[in-house]
Coordinates of C-alpha atoms in Angstrom, one line a residue:
X719 CA 62.0 74.0 116.8
X720 CA 64.1 71.1 115.6
X721 CA 64.4 71.0 111.8
X722 CA 63.5 67.7 110.2
X723 CA 65.7 67.0 107.2
X724 CA 64.1 65.2 104.2
X725 CA 65.4 61.7 103.6
X726 CA 65.8 60.0 100.3
X727 CA 63.7 56.8 99.9
X728 CA 66.7 54.5 100.6
X729 CA 67.6 56.4 103.7
X730 CA 64.1 55.8 105.1
X731 CA 64.9 52.1 105.5
X732 CA 65.4 51.2 109.1
X733 CA 68.9 51.6 110.5
X734 CA 68.8 48.0 111.5
X735 CA 68.1 46.9 107.9
X736 CA 70.9 49.1 106.5
X737 CA 73.2 47.7 109.2
X738 CA 72.2 44.1 108.3
X739 CA 72.8 44.8 104.6
X740 CA 76.3 46.3 105.2
X741 CA 77.1 43.3 107.4
X742 CA 76.1 40.9 104.6
X743 CA 78.2 42.9 102.1
X744 CA 81.3 42.6 104.3
X745 CA 81.0 38.9 104.7
X746 CA 80.3 38.4 101.0
X747 CA 83.2 40.5 99.9
X748 CA 85.6 38.7 102.3
X749 CA 84.6 35.4 100.8
X750 CA 85.1 36.4 97.1
X751 CA 88.0 35.1 95.1
X752 CA 90.6 37.7 94.2
X753 CA 89.4 38.1 90.6
X754 CA 85.8 38.8 91.5
X755 CA 86.8 41.2 94.2
X756 CA 89.1 43.0 91.8
X757 CA 86.2 43.4 89.4
X758 CA 84.2 45.0 92.3
X759 CA 86.9 47.5 93.1
X760 CA 87.2 48.8 89.5
X761 CA 83.7 48.4 88.2
X762 CA 82.2 51.2 86.1
X763 CA 79.7 53.3 88.0
X764 CA 77.7 54.7 85.2
X765 CA 74.6 53.1 86.5
X766 CA 75.3 49.8 84.9
X767 CA 78.3 48.5 86.9
X768 CA 79.8 46.9 83.8
X769 CA 82.6 44.4 84.4
X770 CA 81.5 43.2 87.8
X771 CA 79.0 40.3 87.3
X772 CA 78.8 39.6 91.0
X773 CA 77.5 43.0 91.7
X774 CA 74.3 42.1 89.9
X775 CA 73.8 39.2 92.2
X776 CA 74.0 41.5 95.2
X777 CA 71.7 44.0 93.5
X778 CA 69.1 41.2 93.0
X779 CA 69.5 39.8 96.4
X780 CA 69.2 43.1 98.3
X781 CA 66.8 45.0 95.9
X782 CA 69.0 48.0 95.0
X783 CA 66.4 49.3 92.5
X784 CA 67.4 51.5 89.6
X785 CA 68.8 54.9 88.8
X786 CA 70.4 57.0 91.5
X787 CA 69.6 54.4 94.1
X788 CA 71.4 51.7 92.2
X789 CA 74.4 53.9 91.5
X790 CA 74.7 54.8 95.2
X791 CA 74.7 51.2 96.3
X792 CA 77.2 50.4 93.6
X793 CA 79.5 53.1 95.1
X794 CA 79.0 51.6 98.6
X795 CA 79.8 48.1 97.4
X796 CA 82.8 49.3 95.4
X797 CA 84.3 51.3 98.4
X798 CA 83.8 48.3 100.7
X799 CA 85.6 46.1 98.1
X800 CA 88.4 48.6 98.2
X801 CA 88.6 48.3 101.9
X802 CA 88.6 44.5 101.8
X803 CA 92.1 43.0 102.1
X804 CA 93.6 41.5 98.9
X805 CA 94.5 37.8 98.5
X806 CA 92.7 34.5 98.9
X807 CA 89.5 34.5 101.0
X808 CA 90.7 31.9 103.5
X809 CA 90.8 33.6 106.9
X810 CA 90.1 37.0 105.4
X811 CA 88.1 39.4 107.6
X812 CA 85.2 41.5 106.5
X813 CA 86.1 45.2 106.0
X814 CA 83.1 46.1 108.2
X815 CA 82.6 45.8 112.0
X816 CA 80.2 47.9 114.1
X817 CA 81.9 50.4 116.3
X818 CA 82.3 48.9 119.7
X819 CA 84.6 49.3 122.7
X820 CA 86.5 46.1 121.8
X821 CA 87.6 47.5 118.4
X822 CA 88.4 51.0 119.7
X823 CA 85.0 52.4 118.5
X824 CA 86.4 52.1 115.0
X825 CA 84.1 54.6 113.2
X826 CA 84.9 55.6 109.6
X827 CA 85.8 59.1 110.7
X828 CA 88.3 57.8 113.2
X829 CA 89.8 55.5 110.6
X830 CA 90.2 58.4 108.1
X831 CA 92.2 60.1 110.8
X832 CA 94.4 57.3 112.1
X833 CA 94.5 54.9 109.1
X834 CA 92.6 52.3 111.2
X835 CA 95.8 51.9 113.3
X836 CA 95.1 51.8 117.0
X837 CA 98.8 52.6 117.7
X838 CA 98.7 55.8 115.6
X839 CA 100.6 58.1 115.7
X840 CA 103.3 56.2 117.4
X841 CA 106.3 58.0 118.7
X842 CA 106.7 61.5 117.3
X843 CA 109.8 63.8 117.3
X844 CA 109.6 66.4 120.0
X845 CA 107.5 69.4 119.1
X846 CA 105.8 67.7 116.1
X847 CA 102.1 67.1 115.8
X848 CA 100.2 64.0 114.7
X849 CA 99.5 64.0 110.9
X850 CA 96.2 62.4 110.1
X851 CA 96.0 59.8 107.3
X852 CA 93.5 62.0 105.4
X853 CA 94.6 65.7 105.8
X854 CA 92.2 68.1 107.4
X855 CA 91.9 69.9 104.1
X856 CA 90.9 66.8 102.2
X857 CA 88.6 65.8 105.0
X858 CA 86.8 69.1 104.9
X859 CA 86.4 68.9 101.1
X860 CA 84.9 65.4 101.6
X861 CA 82.3 66.6 104.1
X862 CA 81.4 69.6 102.0
X863 CA 81.0 67.7 98.7
X864 CA 77.6 67.3 97.1
X865 CA 76.4 65.4 94.1
X866 CA 78.6 62.8 92.4
X867 CA 81.7 64.5 93.9
X868 CA 80.8 63.2 97.4
X869 CA 81.1 59.6 96.3
X870 CA 84.1 60.3 94.2
X871 CA 86.0 61.9 97.1
X872 CA 84.9 59.1 99.5
X873 CA 86.3 56.6 97.0
X874 CA 89.6 58.4 96.9
X875 CA 89.7 58.5 100.7
X876 CA 88.9 54.8 100.9
X877 CA 91.8 54.0 98.5
X878 CA 94.2 56.0 100.7
X879 CA 92.8 54.2 103.8
X880 CA 93.2 50.8 102.1
X881 CA 96.8 51.5 101.3
X882 CA 97.5 52.6 104.9
X883 CA 95.5 50.4 107.2
X884 CA 97.0 47.3 108.9
X885 CA 95.9 43.9 107.4
X886 CA 92.6 42.8 108.9
X887 CA 91.6 46.2 110.2
X888 CA 87.9 46.8 110.1
X889 CA 85.8 50.0 110.2
X890 CA 82.1 50.8 110.7
X891 CA 81.0 50.8 107.0
X892 CA 77.4 51.8 108.0
X893 CA 78.9 55.3 108.5
X894 CA 79.8 55.2 104.8
X895 CA 76.4 54.0 103.8
X896 CA 74.5 56.7 105.6
X897 CA 76.9 59.4 104.4
X898 CA 76.2 58.5 100.7
X899 CA 72.5 57.4 101.0
X900 CA 71.3 60.4 102.9
X901 CA 73.5 63.3 101.7
X902 CA 70.9 66.0 102.8
X903 CA 71.1 65.1 106.4
X904 CA 74.0 66.9 108.0
X905 CA 74.1 64.4 111.0
X906 CA 76.1 61.9 109.0
X907 CA 78.8 64.4 108.1
X908 CA 78.8 65.6 111.7
X909 CA 79.4 62.1 113.0
X910 CA 82.4 61.6 110.6
X911 CA 83.8 64.9 111.8
X912 CA 83.2 64.2 115.5
X913 CA 85.0 60.8 115.2
X914 CA 87.8 62.3 113.1
X915 CA 88.6 65.2 115.4
X916 CA 88.1 63.2 118.6
X917 CA 90.8 60.9 117.4
X918 CA 93.1 63.7 116.3
X919 CA 92.6 65.6 119.5
X920 CA 93.3 62.5 121.6
X921 CA 96.5 61.8 119.8
X922 CA 97.6 65.5 120.2
X923 CA 96.9 65.4 124.0
X924 CA 98.8 62.1 124.4
X925 CA 101.8 63.6 122.5
X926 CA 101.7 66.7 124.8
X927 CA 101.7 64.4 127.8
X928 CA 104.6 62.4 126.5
X929 CA 106.6 65.5 125.9
X930 CA 106.0 66.6 129.5
X931 CA 107.3 63.2 130.7
X932 CA 110.4 63.4 128.5
X933 CA 111.1 66.9 129.8
X934 CA 110.6 66.3 133.5
X935 CA 111.0 62.6 133.9
X936 CA 107.5 62.5 135.4
X937 CA 104.0 63.0 134.2
X938 CA 102.6 66.4 134.9

């Protein structure tokens, strides 16, 4: 019998509504001036979000509620702000895009592996293996984290990704939302893991194929 995992109230919202909310966040963050966006990146997350006035506008507009629900949405907004490119808003892209064939199925797990770079890992020295942006050890700790540490480790991973990703690169931030909003459902961690290791495995197989070409002059 399939086990049904309990969902927190915010996770009971329809997937389409959550997706619409994340889409709206991304557009809003891309349009903010640098000062307001910087406030969102470094806002306090003690439940009050001090120092980021624009967060309260989002909270009112989207009905974040109070307590743990408010704190979780504050984390999501903060992490999306971290993933938003710096600089003036003119021409800036949203940090979020649904995973589609056109953007290489850019799920969050995949981006944590390749740094949101479709050309990763590039050319590697013979015999070397691709090195993921977020190490397998750090990734495993993120997936296993519970309580406040889950959001804390996700924020650290997002900062590493923001420093590594090409300008304008987008990821599926709904993966982030589900992972934090519904921590008791293992399906969200499994999706991150599936995307991460599919990307890592594909890069490893491509490298093996390249080494065969280098050694024989023809693909095996």
